[in-house]
């Protein structure tokens, strides 16, 4: 009985969760990393509370990211600048660039310029990025105060693309496993000067699935 109980606990803690984000452009399926439990559990909590339902992707930059989660975006007028609103807490940084990096499809959490690099409670982004070359890595090293990207990651950046200069600066806590075509579709919508889509890109629902 004790062995069975221990196995049950182990399986519970090793459970990998997935998030299904349904948008008016299609569905994105994301794997949440167990190695970033604070961000994983926070995202699970918000999805279970239906927090993301009806929020907008308010920041869209082609070859960079699509970003959502501003609590004011649900009812925001077309002309309103979004991206500065948050919930009343932060998530402590879980930045592990040698393990989780900003490859194409990476799920990261936005943040302000706080010195602890703590993440926003609710605003997340999905990396679209672009294919990298040697000059990309040189620029990234300068922008990350000397962080050296592992060779294995460079191979991925050269082949698949991503955003190397965000490594070591923001927490990555998941990745897209299905629906990158939806991310690509969203990434090319027309935007205003503040990178907000001129036509709504809205999350219909975000749910956790096992």
Coordinates of C-alpha atoms in Angstrom, one line a residue:
X1 CA 0.0 0.0 0.0
X2 CA 2.8 2.4 0.9
X3 CA 4.6 1.7 -2.4
X4 CA 1.3 2.4 -4.3
X5 CA 0.8 5.6 -2.4
X6 CA 4.4 6.7 -3.2
X7 CA 3.9 5.9 -6.9
X8 CA 0.7 7.9 -6.9
X9 CA 2.4 10.9 -5.4
X10 CA 5.3 10.7 -7.8
X11 CA 3.0 10.5 -10.8
X12 CA 1.0 13.5 -9.5
X13 CA 4.1 15.6 -9.2
X14 CA 5.5 14.5 -12.6
X15 CA 2.2 15.2 -14.4
X16 CA 2.8 17.4 -17.4
X17 CA 0.0 19.9 -18.0
X18 CA -1.2 21.4 -21.3
X19 CA -3.1 24.5 -22.0
X20 CA -5.5 24.9 -24.9
X21 CA -6.0 28.5 -26.0
X22 CA -8.9 28.9 -28.4
X23 CA -8.8 32.2 -30.4
X24 CA -10.9 33.6 -33.2
X25 CA -8.0 32.7 -35.5
X26 CA -7.7 29.1 -34.4
X27 CA -6.5 26.9 -31.5
X28 CA -3.0 26.9 -29.9
X29 CA -2.0 23.9 -27.7
X30 CA 0.8 24.6 -25.2
X31 CA 2.9 22.3 -23.0
X32 CA 3.6 23.8 -19.6
X33 CA 7.1 23.0 -18.1
X34 CA 7.2 21.2 -14.8
X35 CA 10.6 22.8 -14.2
X36 CA 9.0 26.2 -13.7
X37 CA 6.3 25.3 -11.1
X38 CA 5.6 28.8 -10.0
X39 CA 4.7 30.0 -13.5
X40 CA 3.1 26.7 -14.4
X41 CA 0.8 26.8 -11.4
X42 CA 0.0 30.4 -11.8
X43 CA -1.0 29.9 -15.4
X44 CA -3.1 26.8 -14.4
X45 CA -4.9 28.9 -11.7
X46 CA -5.8 31.7 -14.1
X47 CA -7.0 29.3 -16.8
X48 CA -9.1 27.4 -14.2
X49 CA -10.6 30.7 -13.1
X50 CA -11.4 31.5 -16.8
X51 CA -9.3 34.6 -16.4
X52 CA -8.1 34.7 -20.0
X53 CA -11.5 34.2 -21.6
X54 CA -12.4 37.1 -23.9
X55 CA -9.0 38.9 -23.4
X56 CA -7.2 40.3 -26.5
X57 CA -3.8 39.6 -28.0
X58 CA -3.0 43.3 -27.5
X59 CA 0.6 43.3 -28.7
X60 CA 1.5 41.7 -32.0
X61 CA 4.9 42.1 -33.7
X62 CA 5.7 40.0 -36.8
X63 CA 8.9 38.0 -36.4
X64 CA 8.9 38.7 -32.7
X65 CA 6.0 37.8 -30.4
X66 CA 2.2 37.8 -29.9
X67 CA 1.2 38.9 -26.4
X68 CA -2.0 38.8 -24.3
X69 CA -3.3 38.9 -20.8
X70 CA -3.9 42.6 -20.0
X71 CA -7.0 42.5 -17.7
X72 CA -8.3 45.8 -19.2
X73 CA -8.3 44.4 -22.7
X74 CA -11.7 42.5 -22.4
X75 CA -13.7 45.7 -22.9
X76 CA -11.1 48.1 -24.2
X77 CA -12.1 50.6 -26.9
X78 CA -10.2 50.4 -30.2
X79 CA -8.0 53.5 -29.4
X80 CA -6.9 52.5 -25.9
X81 CA -3.2 51.7 -25.3
X82 CA -3.0 48.3 -23.7
X83 CA -0.2 46.5 -21.9
X84 CA 0.3 48.5 -18.7
X85 CA -2.3 46.7 -16.6
X86 CA -1.7 43.7 -14.3
X87 CA -3.0 41.9 -11.3
X88 CA -1.9 42.8 -7.8
X89 CA 1.1 40.4 -7.5
X90 CA 4.2 39.2 -9.4
X91 CA 5.6 35.7 -10.0
X92 CA 9.2 35.2 -8.8
X93 CA 11.6 34.7 -11.7
X94 CA 12.3 31.1 -12.8
X95 CA 14.8 32.0 -15.5
X96 CA 16.8 28.9 -16.7
X97 CA 18.2 29.8 -20.2
X98 CA 20.4 26.8 -20.4
X99 CA 17.3 24.6 -20.2
X100 CA 14.4 26.7 -21.4
X101 CA 15.1 29.3 -24.1
X102 CA 13.3 31.6 -26.5
X103 CA 13.0 29.2 -29.5
X104 CA 10.2 29.6 -31.9
X105 CA 7.0 28.7 -30.1
X106 CA 8.3 29.4 -26.6
X107 CA 5.8 30.6 -24.0
X108 CA 7.2 33.3 -21.8
X109 CA 5.9 35.7 -19.2
X110 CA 6.1 39.5 -19.7
X111 CA 7.5 41.8 -17.0
X112 CA 8.5 45.3 -16.2
X113 CA 12.0 46.5 -15.4
X114 CA 12.1 45.3 -11.8
X115 CA 15.6 44.2 -10.7
X116 CA 14.4 40.7 -9.5
X117 CA 13.1 40.0 -13.0
X118 CA 9.9 38.9 -11.5
X119 CA 7.2 38.2 -14.0
X120 CA 3.8 39.7 -14.6
X121 CA 1.0 37.9 -12.9
X122 CA -1.0 37.5 -16.1
X123 CA 0.6 38.8 -19.3
X124 CA 2.2 36.1 -21.4
X125 CA 3.8 36.0 -24.9
X126 CA 4.4 33.4 -27.5
X127 CA 7.6 33.6 -29.6
X128 CA 7.4 33.7 -33.3
X129 CA 10.8 35.0 -33.9
X130 CA 13.0 34.6 -36.9
X131 CA 16.0 32.5 -38.1
X132 CA 19.2 33.6 -36.5
X133 CA 22.8 33.9 -37.7
X134 CA 26.2 34.7 -36.1
X135 CA 25.4 38.5 -36.0
X136 CA 22.2 37.7 -34.1
X137 CA 24.2 35.9 -31.4
X138 CA 26.7 38.8 -31.2
X139 CA 23.9 41.3 -30.6
X140 CA 22.2 39.0 -28.2
X141 CA 25.4 38.6 -26.1
X142 CA 25.6 42.4 -25.8
X143 CA 21.9 42.8 -24.9
X144 CA 22.1 40.0 -22.2
X145 CA 25.2 41.4 -20.5
X146 CA 27.4 38.6 -21.7
X147 CA 25.2 35.5 -21.5
X148 CA 26.7 32.9 -23.8
X149 CA 24.1 30.9 -25.7
X150 CA 24.8 27.2 -25.7
X151 CA 25.8 25.7 -29.1
X152 CA 22.9 23.3 -29.0
X153 CA 20.5 26.3 -28.7
X154 CA 22.3 28.1 -31.5
X155 CA 21.6 25.2 -33.8
X156 CA 17.9 25.4 -33.0
X157 CA 17.9 29.2 -33.5
X158 CA 19.6 28.8 -36.8
X159 CA 17.2 26.2 -38.0
X160 CA 13.8 27.1 -36.4
X161 CA 14.3 30.7 -35.3
X162 CA 13.4 32.5 -32.1
X163 CA 14.6 35.5 -30.0
X164 CA 18.0 34.9 -28.5
X165 CA 18.4 38.3 -26.9
X166 CA 15.5 37.5 -24.5
X167 CA 17.4 34.5 -23.0
X168 CA 18.5 35.0 -19.4
X169 CA 16.1 38.0 -19.1
X170 CA 12.6 36.6 -19.1
X171 CA 11.1 33.3 -17.8
X172 CA 10.2 30.7 -20.4
X173 CA 7.7 28.2 -18.9
X174 CA 6.2 26.3 -21.8
X175 CA 6.1 25.8 -25.6
X176 CA 3.6 25.4 -28.4
X177 CA 3.2 21.8 -29.5
X178 CA 0.3 22.4 -31.9
X179 CA -1.0 25.5 -33.6
X180 CA 2.1 27.5 -34.7
X181 CA 0.2 28.1 -37.9
X182 CA -2.3 30.1 -35.8
X183 CA 0.6 32.1 -34.2
X184 CA 1.9 32.9 -37.6
X185 CA -1.5 33.9 -38.8
X186 CA -1.9 36.3 -35.9
X187 CA 1.6 37.7 -36.3
X188 CA 0.8 39.2 -39.7
X189 CA -2.4 41.0 -38.8
X190 CA -2.4 44.8 -39.4
X191 CA -1.5 46.8 -36.2
X192 CA -1.5 50.4 -35.1
X193 CA 1.6 52.4 -34.0
X194 CA 1.4 50.7 -30.5
X195 CA 1.4 47.2 -32.1
X196 CA -2.2 46.6 -31.2
X197 CA -4.1 44.7 -33.9
X198 CA -6.6 46.9 -35.8
X199 CA -9.0 43.9 -35.9
X200 CA -9.6 42.1 -32.6
X201 CA -7.5 39.0 -32.0
X202 CA -9.4 37.6 -29.0
X203 CA -9.0 34.5 -26.7
X204 CA -12.3 32.8 -26.7
X205 CA -11.2 30.4 -23.9
X206 CA -8.1 29.1 -22.3
X207 CA -8.4 25.7 -20.5
X208 CA -6.0 23.2 -18.9
X209 CA -6.0 19.7 -20.2
X210 CA -4.1 16.6 -19.1

